[in-house]
Structure formats: C-alpha cells, structure tokens
Short mmCIF file of C-alpha atoms and ligand atoms in Angstrom, two decimals:
data_model
loop_
_atom_site.label_atom_id
_atom_site.label_comp_id
_atom_site.label_asym_id
_atom_site.label_seq_id
_atom_site.Cartn_x
_atom_site.Cartn_y
_atom_site.Cartn_z
CA UNK A 155 -97.06 16.51 29.85
CA UNK A 156 -93.75 17.84 30.51
CA UNK A 157 -92.54 21.10 29.90
CA UNK A 158 -90.28 20.00 26.77
CA UNK A 159 -92.88 18.07 25.56
CA UNK A 160 -95.26 20.83 25.28
CA UNK A 161 -92.47 22.48 23.56
CA UNK A 162 -91.74 19.47 21.13
CA UNK A 163 -95.65 19.70 20.46
CA UNK A 164 -95.31 23.46 19.56
CA UNK A 165 -92.43 22.94 17.03
CA UNK A 166 -93.97 20.01 15.35
CA UNK A 167 -97.31 21.91 15.04
CA UNK A 168 -95.51 24.68 13.28
CA UNK A 169 -93.37 22.04 10.96
CA UNK A 170 -96.82 20.36 10.36
CA UNK A 171 -98.53 23.69 9.41
CA UNK A 172 -95.69 25.23 7.28
CA UNK A 173 -93.61 22.61 5.77
CA UNK A 174 -94.58 21.00 2.30
CA UNK A 175 -96.40 17.79 3.04
CA UNK A 176 -93.89 15.75 1.06
CA UNK A 177 -92.00 15.78 4.32
CA UNK A 178 -93.20 13.90 7.49
CA UNK A 179 -92.92 15.72 10.83
CA UNK A 180 -89.60 14.49 12.41
CA UNK A 181 -89.36 13.26 16.02
CA UNK A 182 -86.74 15.22 17.24
CA UNK A 183 -85.82 19.05 16.31
CA UNK A 184 -81.53 18.98 16.73
CA UNK A 185 -79.63 22.11 17.68
CA UNK A 186 -76.23 21.59 18.11
CA UNK A 187 -73.58 18.85 16.98
CA UNK A 188 -69.83 18.01 17.75
CA UNK A 189 -67.96 15.05 16.05
CA UNK A 190 -70.13 11.90 16.06
CA UNK A 191 -72.65 13.46 18.72
CA UNK A 192 -75.69 15.52 18.04
CA UNK A 193 -77.90 17.23 20.90
CA UNK A 194 -81.75 18.15 20.54
CA UNK A 195 -83.61 21.23 21.84
CA UNK A 196 -84.18 19.29 25.10
CA UNK A 197 -80.40 18.98 25.44
CA UNK A 198 -80.68 14.94 24.88
CA UNK A 199 -77.64 13.62 23.36
CA UNK A 200 -77.28 11.02 20.63
CA UNK A 201 -74.74 9.16 19.14
CA UNK A 202 -75.09 9.80 15.40
CA UNK A 203 -74.78 6.48 13.08
CA UNK A 204 -76.26 8.24 9.86
CA UNK A 205 -74.34 11.42 9.30
CA UNK A 206 -77.07 12.83 7.69
CA UNK A 207 -77.45 10.17 5.46
CA UNK A 208 -73.64 9.91 4.55
CA UNK A 209 -73.01 13.48 4.40
CA UNK A 210 -71.26 14.67 7.41
CA UNK A 211 -68.14 13.01 6.57
CA UNK A 212 -65.97 14.61 9.23
CA UNK A 213 -68.90 14.70 11.63
CA UNK A 214 -70.40 17.93 13.08
CA UNK A 215 -68.71 21.20 13.71
CA UNK A 216 -65.28 19.90 12.63
CA UNK A 217 -62.76 22.78 13.19
CA UNK A 218 -60.83 22.12 9.76
CA UNK A 219 -64.19 22.54 7.72
CA UNK A 220 -65.88 25.23 9.86
CA UNK A 221 -62.60 27.46 9.51
CA UNK A 222 -62.47 26.71 5.46
CA UNK A 223 -66.18 28.03 5.13
CA UNK A 224 -65.59 30.81 7.53
CA UNK A 225 -62.44 32.01 5.66
CA UNK A 226 -63.99 31.48 2.22
CA UNK A 227 -67.36 33.12 3.20
CA UNK A 228 -65.26 36.13 4.27
CA UNK A 229 -63.63 36.80 0.82
CA UNK A 230 -66.01 35.38 -1.94
CA UNK A 231 -69.13 33.08 -1.36
CA UNK A 232 -70.12 33.33 -5.15
CA UNK A 233 -69.27 34.62 -8.56
CA UNK A 234 -71.49 33.03 -11.31
CA UNK A 235 -69.84 30.81 -13.91
CA UNK A 236 -68.51 33.84 -15.88
CA UNK A 237 -65.58 33.53 -13.40
CA UNK A 238 -63.27 31.01 -12.52
CA UNK A 239 -62.06 30.81 -8.94
CA UNK A 240 -59.05 28.79 -7.26
CA UNK A 241 -61.26 26.78 -5.04
CA UNK A 242 -63.25 25.46 -8.10
CA UNK A 243 -60.10 24.83 -9.91
CA UNK A 244 -58.81 22.66 -7.09
CA UNK A 245 -61.53 20.77 -6.53
CA UNK A 246 -61.96 20.03 -10.16
CA UNK A 247 -58.42 18.75 -10.37
CA UNK A 248 -58.73 16.72 -7.00
CA UNK A 249 -61.68 14.80 -8.10
CA UNK A 250 -59.93 13.98 -11.37
CA UNK A 251 -57.00 12.72 -9.27
CA UNK A 252 -59.05 10.57 -6.77
CA UNK A 253 -61.19 9.15 -9.14
CA UNK A 254 -58.54 8.04 -11.51
CA UNK A 255 -60.18 9.59 -14.33
CA UNK A 256 -56.40 10.43 -15.69
CA UNK A 257 -55.50 13.07 -18.49
CA UNK A 258 -58.93 13.50 -20.09
CA UNK A 259 -60.88 13.62 -17.00
CA UNK A 260 -63.34 16.46 -16.75
CA UNK A 261 -65.78 17.61 -14.02
CA UNK A 262 -69.13 19.46 -14.06
CA UNK A 263 -70.31 21.05 -10.55
CA UNK A 264 -74.10 21.23 -9.67
CA UNK A 265 -75.78 21.53 -6.01
CA UNK A 266 -76.92 18.19 -5.34
CA UNK A 267 -76.87 14.38 -6.20
CA UNK A 268 -80.27 14.64 -8.18
CA UNK A 269 -78.47 17.21 -10.17
CA UNK A 270 -75.30 15.52 -10.61
CA UNK A 271 -77.61 12.56 -12.28
CA UNK A 272 -79.11 15.17 -14.47
CA UNK A 273 -75.94 16.14 -15.90
CA UNK A 274 -75.21 12.39 -16.61
CA UNK A 275 -78.37 11.99 -18.29
CA UNK A 276 -77.76 14.66 -20.65
CA UNK A 277 -74.47 13.34 -21.02
CA UNK A 278 -76.34 10.01 -22.11
CA UNK A 279 -78.55 11.83 -24.77
CA UNK A 280 -75.23 13.29 -26.21
CA UNK A 281 -73.99 9.71 -26.58
CA UNK A 282 -76.31 9.64 -29.47
CA UNK A 283 -74.21 7.16 -31.93
CA UNK A 284 -75.49 8.91 -35.19
CA UNK A 285 -79.09 8.78 -33.39
CA UNK A 286 -79.66 5.02 -32.83
CA UNK A 287 -78.72 5.30 -28.83
CA UNK A 288 -82.26 6.13 -27.44
CA UNK A 289 -82.47 3.80 -24.58
CA UNK A 290 -80.94 4.26 -21.01
CA UNK A 291 -80.86 1.27 -18.73
CA UNK A 292 -80.93 1.38 -14.82
CA UNK A 293 -81.82 -1.12 -12.32
CA UNK A 294 -84.74 -2.15 -10.57
CA UNK A 295 -84.89 -0.93 -6.79
CA UNK A 296 -82.39 1.90 -7.58
CA UNK A 297 -82.12 5.41 -6.42
CA UNK A 298 -80.81 8.33 -8.22
CA UNK A 299 -82.87 11.18 -6.98
CA UNK A 300 -86.09 13.04 -6.98
CA UNK A 301 -85.87 15.63 -9.95
CA UNK A 302 -87.74 14.72 -13.05
CA UNK A 303 -84.53 13.05 -14.82
CA UNK A 304 -83.09 11.54 -11.91
CA UNK A 305 -86.59 10.25 -10.90
CA UNK A 306 -86.94 8.49 -14.26
CA UNK A 307 -83.76 6.58 -13.47
CA UNK A 308 -84.96 5.56 -10.30
CA UNK A 309 -86.08 1.86 -10.27
CA UNK A 310 -88.79 2.27 -7.22
CA UNK A 311 -92.46 2.50 -9.42
CA UNK A 312 -93.99 4.07 -6.16
CA UNK A 313 -91.72 6.98 -6.31
CA UNK A 314 -92.37 7.57 -10.10
CA UNK A 315 -95.88 6.75 -10.41
CA UNK A 316 -97.76 9.89 -9.04
CA UNK A 317 -95.33 12.00 -11.45
CA UNK A 318 -96.05 10.31 -14.71
CA UNK A 319 -95.53 10.71 -17.53
CA UNK A 320 -91.75 10.25 -16.89
CA UNK A 321 -88.74 11.21 -19.35
CA UNK A 322 -88.98 8.76 -22.06
CA UNK A 323 -86.31 6.02 -22.91
CA UNK A 324 -85.42 4.44 -19.57
CA UNK A 325 -85.64 0.84 -18.80
CA UNK A 326 -85.44 -0.69 -15.44
CA UNK A 327 -83.82 -4.21 -15.51
CA UNK A 328 -83.36 -6.79 -12.71
CA UNK A 329 -79.88 -6.54 -11.39
CA UNK A 330 -78.65 -10.00 -12.74
CA UNK A 331 -76.12 -10.58 -15.35
CA UNK A 332 -78.65 -12.64 -17.47
CA UNK A 333 -80.97 -9.36 -17.66
CA UNK A 334 -78.00 -7.08 -18.35
CA UNK A 335 -77.06 -9.38 -21.25
CA UNK A 336 -80.44 -9.82 -22.72
CA UNK A 337 -81.25 -5.76 -22.54
CA UNK A 338 -77.83 -4.49 -23.53
CA UNK A 339 -77.40 -3.49 -27.20
CA UNK A 340 -76.03 -1.05 -29.79
CA UNK A 341 -79.10 1.15 -29.15
CA UNK A 342 -78.20 1.96 -25.36
CA UNK A 343 -76.76 5.41 -24.66
CA UNK A 344 -75.98 4.68 -20.95
CA UNK A 345 -76.06 1.98 -18.37
CA UNK A 346 -76.61 3.75 -14.49
CA UNK A 347 -75.48 1.77 -11.61
CA UNK A 348 -75.30 2.56 -8.16
CA UNK A 349 -72.19 0.05 -6.91
CA UNK A 350 -74.28 -0.69 -3.64
CA UNK A 351 -77.82 0.15 -3.76
CA UNK A 352 -77.90 2.55 -0.56
CA UNK A 353 -81.61 3.66 -0.17
CA UNK A 354 -82.68 -0.08 -1.04
CA UNK A 355 -81.12 -0.89 2.42
CA UNK A 356 -77.30 -1.23 1.31
CA UNK A 357 -77.50 -4.01 -1.18
CA UNK A 358 -74.47 -5.13 -2.60
CA UNK A 359 -74.25 -5.92 -6.53
CA UNK A 360 -74.03 -9.65 -7.50
CA UNK A 361 -70.69 -11.12 -7.97
CA UNK A 362 -69.22 -10.09 -11.46
CA UNK A 363 -72.29 -7.91 -12.59
CA UNK A 364 -69.87 -4.63 -12.67
CA UNK A 365 -67.28 -6.62 -14.71
CA UNK A 366 -69.93 -7.64 -17.06
CA UNK A 367 -71.54 -4.33 -17.43
CA UNK A 368 -68.28 -2.84 -18.19
CA UNK A 369 -67.47 -5.46 -20.92
CA UNK A 370 -71.17 -5.01 -22.42
CA UNK A 371 -71.10 -1.17 -22.24
CA UNK A 372 -67.58 -1.09 -23.78
CA UNK A 373 -68.98 -3.54 -26.85
CA UNK A 374 -71.98 -1.67 -27.45
CA UNK A 375 -70.70 1.98 -27.16
CA UNK A 376 -72.77 2.56 -23.99
CA UNK A 377 -71.47 4.58 -21.10
CA UNK A 378 -71.31 3.12 -17.96
CA UNK A 379 -72.23 5.69 -15.21
CA UNK A 380 -71.81 4.78 -11.61
CA UNK A 381 -73.80 6.55 -9.10
CA UNK A 382 -71.42 6.89 -5.99
CA UNK A 383 -73.18 9.68 -4.62
CA UNK A 384 -73.89 7.50 -1.57
CA UNK A 385 -70.65 5.26 -1.92
CA UNK A 386 -68.13 7.51 -2.80
CA UNK A 387 -65.57 10.10 -1.06
CA UNK A 388 -63.96 7.36 1.27
CA UNK A 389 -67.26 5.89 2.77
CA UNK A 390 -66.66 2.55 1.70
CA UNK A 391 -63.30 2.24 2.30
CA UNK A 392 -61.75 3.47 -1.01
CA UNK A 393 -62.02 6.85 -2.44
CA UNK A 394 -64.87 5.39 -4.76
CA UNK A 395 -66.48 2.06 -4.44
CA UNK A 396 -65.58 1.00 -8.13
CA UNK A 397 -61.88 1.28 -7.26
CA UNK A 398 -62.47 -2.10 -4.92
CA UNK A 399 -65.02 -3.48 -7.48
CA UNK A 400 -62.19 -3.67 -10.45
CA UNK A 401 -63.72 -1.56 -13.08
CA UNK A 402 -63.27 1.88 -14.85
CA UNK A 403 -66.52 3.62 -15.36
CA UNK A 404 -67.09 6.23 -17.94
CA UNK A 405 -68.64 8.82 -15.73
CA UNK A 406 -69.19 8.75 -11.99
CA UNK A 407 -71.63 11.34 -9.93
CA UNK A 408 -70.68 12.47 -6.77
CA UNK A 409 -72.56 14.28 -3.91
CA UNK A 410 -73.40 13.48 -0.12
CA UNK A 411 -70.23 13.53 1.62
CA UNK A 412 -67.99 15.38 -0.68
CA UNK A 413 -68.55 18.98 1.14
CA UNK A 414 -69.57 17.66 4.52
CA UNK A 415 -73.07 19.09 4.52
CA UNK A 416 -72.64 22.03 2.09
CA UNK A 417 -74.73 21.29 -0.85
CA UNK A 418 -72.69 20.41 -4.02
CA UNK A 419 -72.69 17.60 -6.54
CA UNK A 420 -70.28 16.83 -9.57
CA UNK A 421 -70.30 14.72 -12.44
CA UNK A 422 -66.74 13.18 -13.18
CA UNK A 423 -66.07 11.84 -16.95
CA UNK A 424 -63.45 9.51 -18.24
CA UNK A 425 -61.89 9.46 -21.57
CA UNK A 426 -64.10 9.88 -24.70
CA UNK A 427 -66.84 11.00 -22.19
CA UNK A 428 -65.49 13.89 -21.41
CA UNK A 429 -65.82 15.25 -25.14
CA UNK A 430 -69.43 15.00 -25.27
CA UNK A 431 -70.60 18.47 -23.60
CA UNK A 432 -69.79 21.34 -25.76
CA UNK A 433 -69.90 25.12 -24.58
CA UNK A 434 -73.50 26.38 -23.73
CA UNK A 435 -75.06 22.80 -23.38
CA UNK A 436 -75.24 22.66 -19.49
CA UNK A 437 -74.91 25.00 -16.53
CA UNK A 438 -76.08 25.89 -12.88
CA UNK A 439 -75.98 29.34 -11.50
CA UNK A 440 -74.64 28.09 -8.19
CA UNK A 441 -72.88 25.12 -9.54
CA UNK A 442 -69.01 25.05 -8.48
CA UNK A 443 -69.39 28.24 -6.42
CA UNK A 444 -66.36 29.16 -4.15
CA UNK A 445 -68.15 28.29 -0.97
CA UNK A 446 -69.12 24.81 -1.99
CA UNK A 447 -65.92 23.81 -3.37
CA UNK A 448 -63.89 25.27 -0.66
CA UNK A 449 -65.70 23.39 1.75
CA UNK A 450 -65.07 20.15 -0.71
CA UNK A 451 -61.46 20.87 -0.74
CA UNK A 452 -61.41 21.19 3.15
CA UNK A 453 -63.31 17.77 3.65
CA UNK A 454 -61.23 15.87 0.70
CA UNK A 455 -57.96 17.47 2.50
CA UNK A 456 -59.09 16.36 5.85
CA UNK A 457 -59.65 12.93 4.82
CA UNK A 458 -56.40 12.70 3.37
CA UNK A 459 -54.33 13.98 6.31
CA UNK A 460 -56.45 12.26 8.83
CA UNK A 461 -56.19 8.87 6.90
CA UNK A 462 -59.85 8.60 6.93
CA UNK A 463 -60.56 6.51 3.80
CA UNK A 464 -58.32 3.62 6.09
CA UNK A 465 -60.32 4.56 8.98
CA UNK A 466 -63.35 3.57 6.96
CA UNK A 467 -61.87 0.01 6.46
CA UNK A 468 -60.82 -0.51 9.88
CA UNK A 469 -63.77 0.78 11.82
CA UNK A 470 -66.15 -0.71 9.09
CA UNK A 471 -64.71 -4.31 10.03
CA UNK A 472 -65.01 -3.45 13.52
CA UNK A 473 -68.73 -2.85 13.17
CA UNK A 474 -69.62 -5.50 11.09
CA UNK A 475 -67.51 -8.14 13.70
CA UNK A 476 -69.34 -6.20 16.34
CA UNK A 477 -72.79 -6.81 14.66
CA UNK A 478 -72.27 -10.56 13.69
CA UNK A 479 -70.89 -10.98 17.22
CA UNK A 480 -74.21 -10.23 18.52
CA UNK A 481 -75.55 -13.59 17.11
CA UNK A 482 -78.94 -12.10 17.15
CA UNK A 483 -81.77 -14.00 15.58
CA UNK A 484 -83.08 -10.83 14.22
CA UNK A 485 -79.98 -10.18 11.94
CA UNK A 486 -80.06 -12.22 8.84
CA UNK A 487 -76.88 -10.61 6.79
CA UNK A 488 -74.63 -8.01 6.95
CA UNK A 489 -74.34 -6.07 3.77
CA UNK A 490 -72.16 -3.24 2.18
CA UNK A 491 -68.54 -2.09 2.33
CA UNK A 492 -66.42 0.15 4.94
CA UNK A 493 -68.68 2.47 6.91
CA UNK A 494 -71.83 1.94 4.52
CA UNK A 495 -73.28 -0.66 6.35
CA UNK A 496 -76.63 -2.64 5.95
CA UNK A 497 -78.14 -5.00 8.35
CA UNK A 498 -80.62 -7.24 6.90
CA UNK A 499 -83.54 -8.30 9.42
CA UNK A 500 -84.90 -11.50 9.59
CA UNK A 501 -88.33 -9.85 10.60
CA UNK A 502 -89.82 -6.44 9.23
CA UNK A 503 -88.99 -4.42 12.31
CA UNK A 504 -86.56 -1.86 11.17
CA UNK A 505 -88.67 1.11 11.77
CA UNK A 506 -89.39 -0.10 15.38
CA UNK A 507 -85.48 -0.75 15.81
CA UNK A 508 -84.97 2.99 14.53
CA UNK A 509 -87.42 4.27 16.78
CA UNK A 510 -86.08 2.30 20.06
CA UNK A 511 -82.41 3.34 19.11
CA UNK A 512 -83.45 6.98 18.87
CA UNK A 513 -85.14 6.85 22.38
CA UNK A 514 -81.95 5.15 23.89
CA UNK A 515 -79.71 8.28 22.14
CA UNK A 516 -78.69 6.57 19.22
CA UNK A 517 -79.38 7.76 15.47
CA UNK A 518 -79.42 4.87 12.55
CA UNK A 519 -81.86 4.65 9.41
CA UNK A 520 -84.57 2.29 8.36
CA UNK A 521 -84.39 2.69 4.60
CA UNK A 522 -87.08 -0.15 4.36
CA UNK A 523 -89.30 -2.56 6.60
CA UNK A 524 -86.13 -4.95 7.00
CA UNK A 525 -83.01 -3.16 6.57
CA UNK A 526 -81.07 -1.05 8.90
CA UNK A 527 -78.61 1.67 7.28
CA UNK A 528 -75.55 2.51 8.80
CA UNK A 529 -73.28 5.61 7.82
CA UNK A 530 -71.39 7.29 10.76
CA UNK A 531 -68.95 9.90 10.13
CA UNK A 532 -65.65 8.80 8.85
CA UNK A 533 -64.07 10.07 11.71
CA UNK A 534 -65.88 7.52 13.73
CA UNK A 535 -63.23 5.84 16.63
CA UNK A 536 -63.33 2.56 18.39
CA UNK A 537 -65.16 3.94 21.44
CA UNK A 538 -68.31 5.16 19.34
CA UNK A 539 -68.42 1.79 17.64
CA UNK A 540 -68.48 0.01 21.13
CA UNK A 541 -71.25 2.47 22.31
CA UNK A 542 -73.19 1.85 19.29
CA UNK A 543 -72.70 -1.93 19.66
CA UNK A 544 -73.81 -1.47 23.33
CA UNK A 545 -77.28 0.11 22.53
CA UNK A 546 -77.90 -1.68 19.28
CA UNK A 547 -77.44 -4.93 21.19
CA UNK A 548 -79.75 -3.99 24.32
CA UNK A 549 -82.42 -2.75 21.57
CA UNK A 550 -82.16 -5.81 19.54
CA UNK A 551 -82.69 -7.98 22.62
CA UNK A 552 -85.61 -6.09 23.59
CA UNK A 553 -87.41 -7.11 20.28
CA UNK A 554 -86.06 -10.78 19.87
C1 PLP B 654 -78.85 10.63 -2.12
C2 PLP B 654 -78.74 9.76 -3.45
C3 PLP B 654 -79.26 10.48 -4.66
C4 PLP B 654 -79.88 11.95 -4.43
O1 PLP B 654 -78.95 12.81 -4.20
P1 PLP B 654 -79.76 14.04 -3.58
O2 PLP B 654 -78.82 15.21 -2.94
O3 PLP B 654 -80.74 13.96 -2.49
O4 PLP B 654 -80.39 15.07 -4.88
C5 PLP B 654 -78.82 10.25 -5.94
N1 PLP B 654 -78.33 8.71 -5.74
C6 PLP B 654 -78.01 8.05 -4.76
C7 PLP B 654 -77.28 7.04 -4.87
C8 PLP B 654 -78.03 8.72 -3.47
O5 PLP B 654 -77.71 7.97 -2.39
#
C-alpha cells in the first residue's frame, strides 16, 4: 500500500465515522480548483465535467467571483431581513429582468433549491380559489429536493417512502399530455415541472407537453411552477430553459448555478402570482443575505460580460456532436440542452463508466444505471471538450 492510499484510508475512515450515514463515503478528497480543473489531496488533476452538479457556473476560483465575495465579506456578510442591502435589491431586479417576469415580477430568497421549492409550495397553498384548490400535481421521476415539502413533490417513491406520511395533496402523474389532461381540474392549485428532468438522467419533456401544461393551467387557474434549479442561469443555452420552450410560467425556482457555489435559492413570480404572499407569511434568517446575493450578482454579471449563455450553446453543440461522433454501441441517445447533457446508455454501466472516468482524471456523474450526466462549468472551452472526448472515448472503448 502506498503512502497516499494509507492517507486516503485515514480520511475515509474519519468521514465514515463522523458524517451522517445519509452520505456515502466519497472516493476522492478534493483540495483546490482552477477553472475547469480540480486537484485531489494526492495532487492528482481532474477535468471537472460535473461542476458540483451544475453549480460552479464560473468554474473554480474565478477571480471575479473570488473578488466579489472578498469585497462583500469585508463590508457586510449578513444583516437579517429587518434591513435591506444593495446587493439583495440588485439581484432581485436582475432576476426579474432575466426571467422576463416583467413589471409585476417579484423575488423571494432562500438558501437552497429545496427552500426555493418550499416557498413555491406555500405559494401554491395560497392559490386557494376560495378553498377549492387543494391538489398539487407533480411528475413521476421528478426531483424537487429533500426537505419535507420538496420531497412530497419529488416523483421518486424510494426517496419518499422512509419518511411517510408526506405532506398531503400532491399527486404524481405520468409525463404525458394525456395524463396531464386527465389530472388537471379546477381543484388544482399548482403544477410543478422540471423543463428537463436533471436527476432522472437529463430527460427532456415530450414535445408539446409544456405548452399544453400552460394552456391547462391557465384554463383552470392553477399555477405553472417551473423548477429551473438545475436548468436555469444560462446552463441550457438561454437564461432559463422555458425561454427556449415557448412558455411563460407563473413561478420559477432557481438555485444551483446562480451564485457559483455560495448557497442561495430564489422563487421568482410572474403576474398575479406575485400578489399571493402577504407580509409575514414566509421568510428565512439567511435568505437574501448580502454575501450570497453579491456572489450571485458577480456570477450573473460575468455570464453577461463574457457571453457564457452563448458559450453554453456553442460548447453544448460541440459536446453533443463529439459524443454522437464516437459512434459507440454503448451510447443509445444524447439528451438535454446546452451544457446540461444526458448520455443514455444501451447497457446499465453508468457507475462503471463514471468510476473509470474518475480513474482517468475526468469527473462525470451517473444519476442512474443507464445515464451519464455532464454539466461542465459554463466557461468550458473547446480544449476541455476535446480532452473530455478523448478520455470518454477510451473509457467507452474499454467497456464495449
Ligand atoms: C438540485 C435540485 C433541487 C434541490 O436543490 P438543493 O439545493 O439540493 O436543495 C431541486 N430541484 C432540482 C431540479 C434540482 O436539480
């Protein structure tokens, strides 16, 4: 056994002994990062094509983000919601602008994706329609978070069952227009949809699904809530995926990429949905604090200044073309939009592929047995796409 393996054994034992069993022990301990690269505690380099699950939009240690956090931390980190701060106002106005929520748009800040969805669940409960709207619709195989409200929305029974009873009123429907038409009615308060199901393996919605959801929600007075926690903030090649899919939601939830890794979540409402919350009905101690909002302002500012939404289109196209071009019998399909890419496999070997990539210095993710998820930083360049392709190709060849 080498020295480094011995050290690895040590930290893995400490992890196993001290962290809650809800987390499995990782294979690698990371020490630092720069751009699209990270290094582990043995000095081994990895190309990061997961970006902390679509979080590190600017990659690692981006000077603009580092400086924004440093500058804000040296002035105000936190003030509570008894006070306003300039970064909070700026971020709210920016989110209203980039979502296109318009004059009536409003923003609530929490600290995570799950909290953004919790706020959206409360919004749905406020859409009572004189008490008749008691149902919430969500999709099978969806993922909306791990807190009890967001878990109730999540369409994966195995995640919910140990924690039942769930919050009542949620129904999970098949992701088909027929199921939507059958379930929708005047008693539905809200329909929650991921424009692309990220945790399910980057699975696109059927053609016409979102447009029909919009029509039916409007017709019945239900809120169309889009969970863009994974797809938002430029990742799919537009600020939000819904902007390419031709619908306007009543509310959007945002988190992951927005502050490049500083925890923050947001609920953005459109039109009448912006009038539902009244003073005192929701809040969070940390939500919208100046540190997190300043980080988000820096990330969004840098995405705009460097054209990273357009980069997501260009690099996403390159990545898709490269994977398709491998003509590997293991690749059944390539899914997703922009820099959120799902590789559908013809055999259930995703975990083995991810492990071999890691060994070869490439971080990818296996959200299930037959899908590989890629979500590189939005700053990713042609050279990194080429390096990914070289490693991924040799790993696929080794398994075919
Ligand atoms: C990650 C994710 C969440 C949960 O976000 P957390 O920050 O982990 O609470 C919810 N919805 C979607 C679509 C996600 O990808």
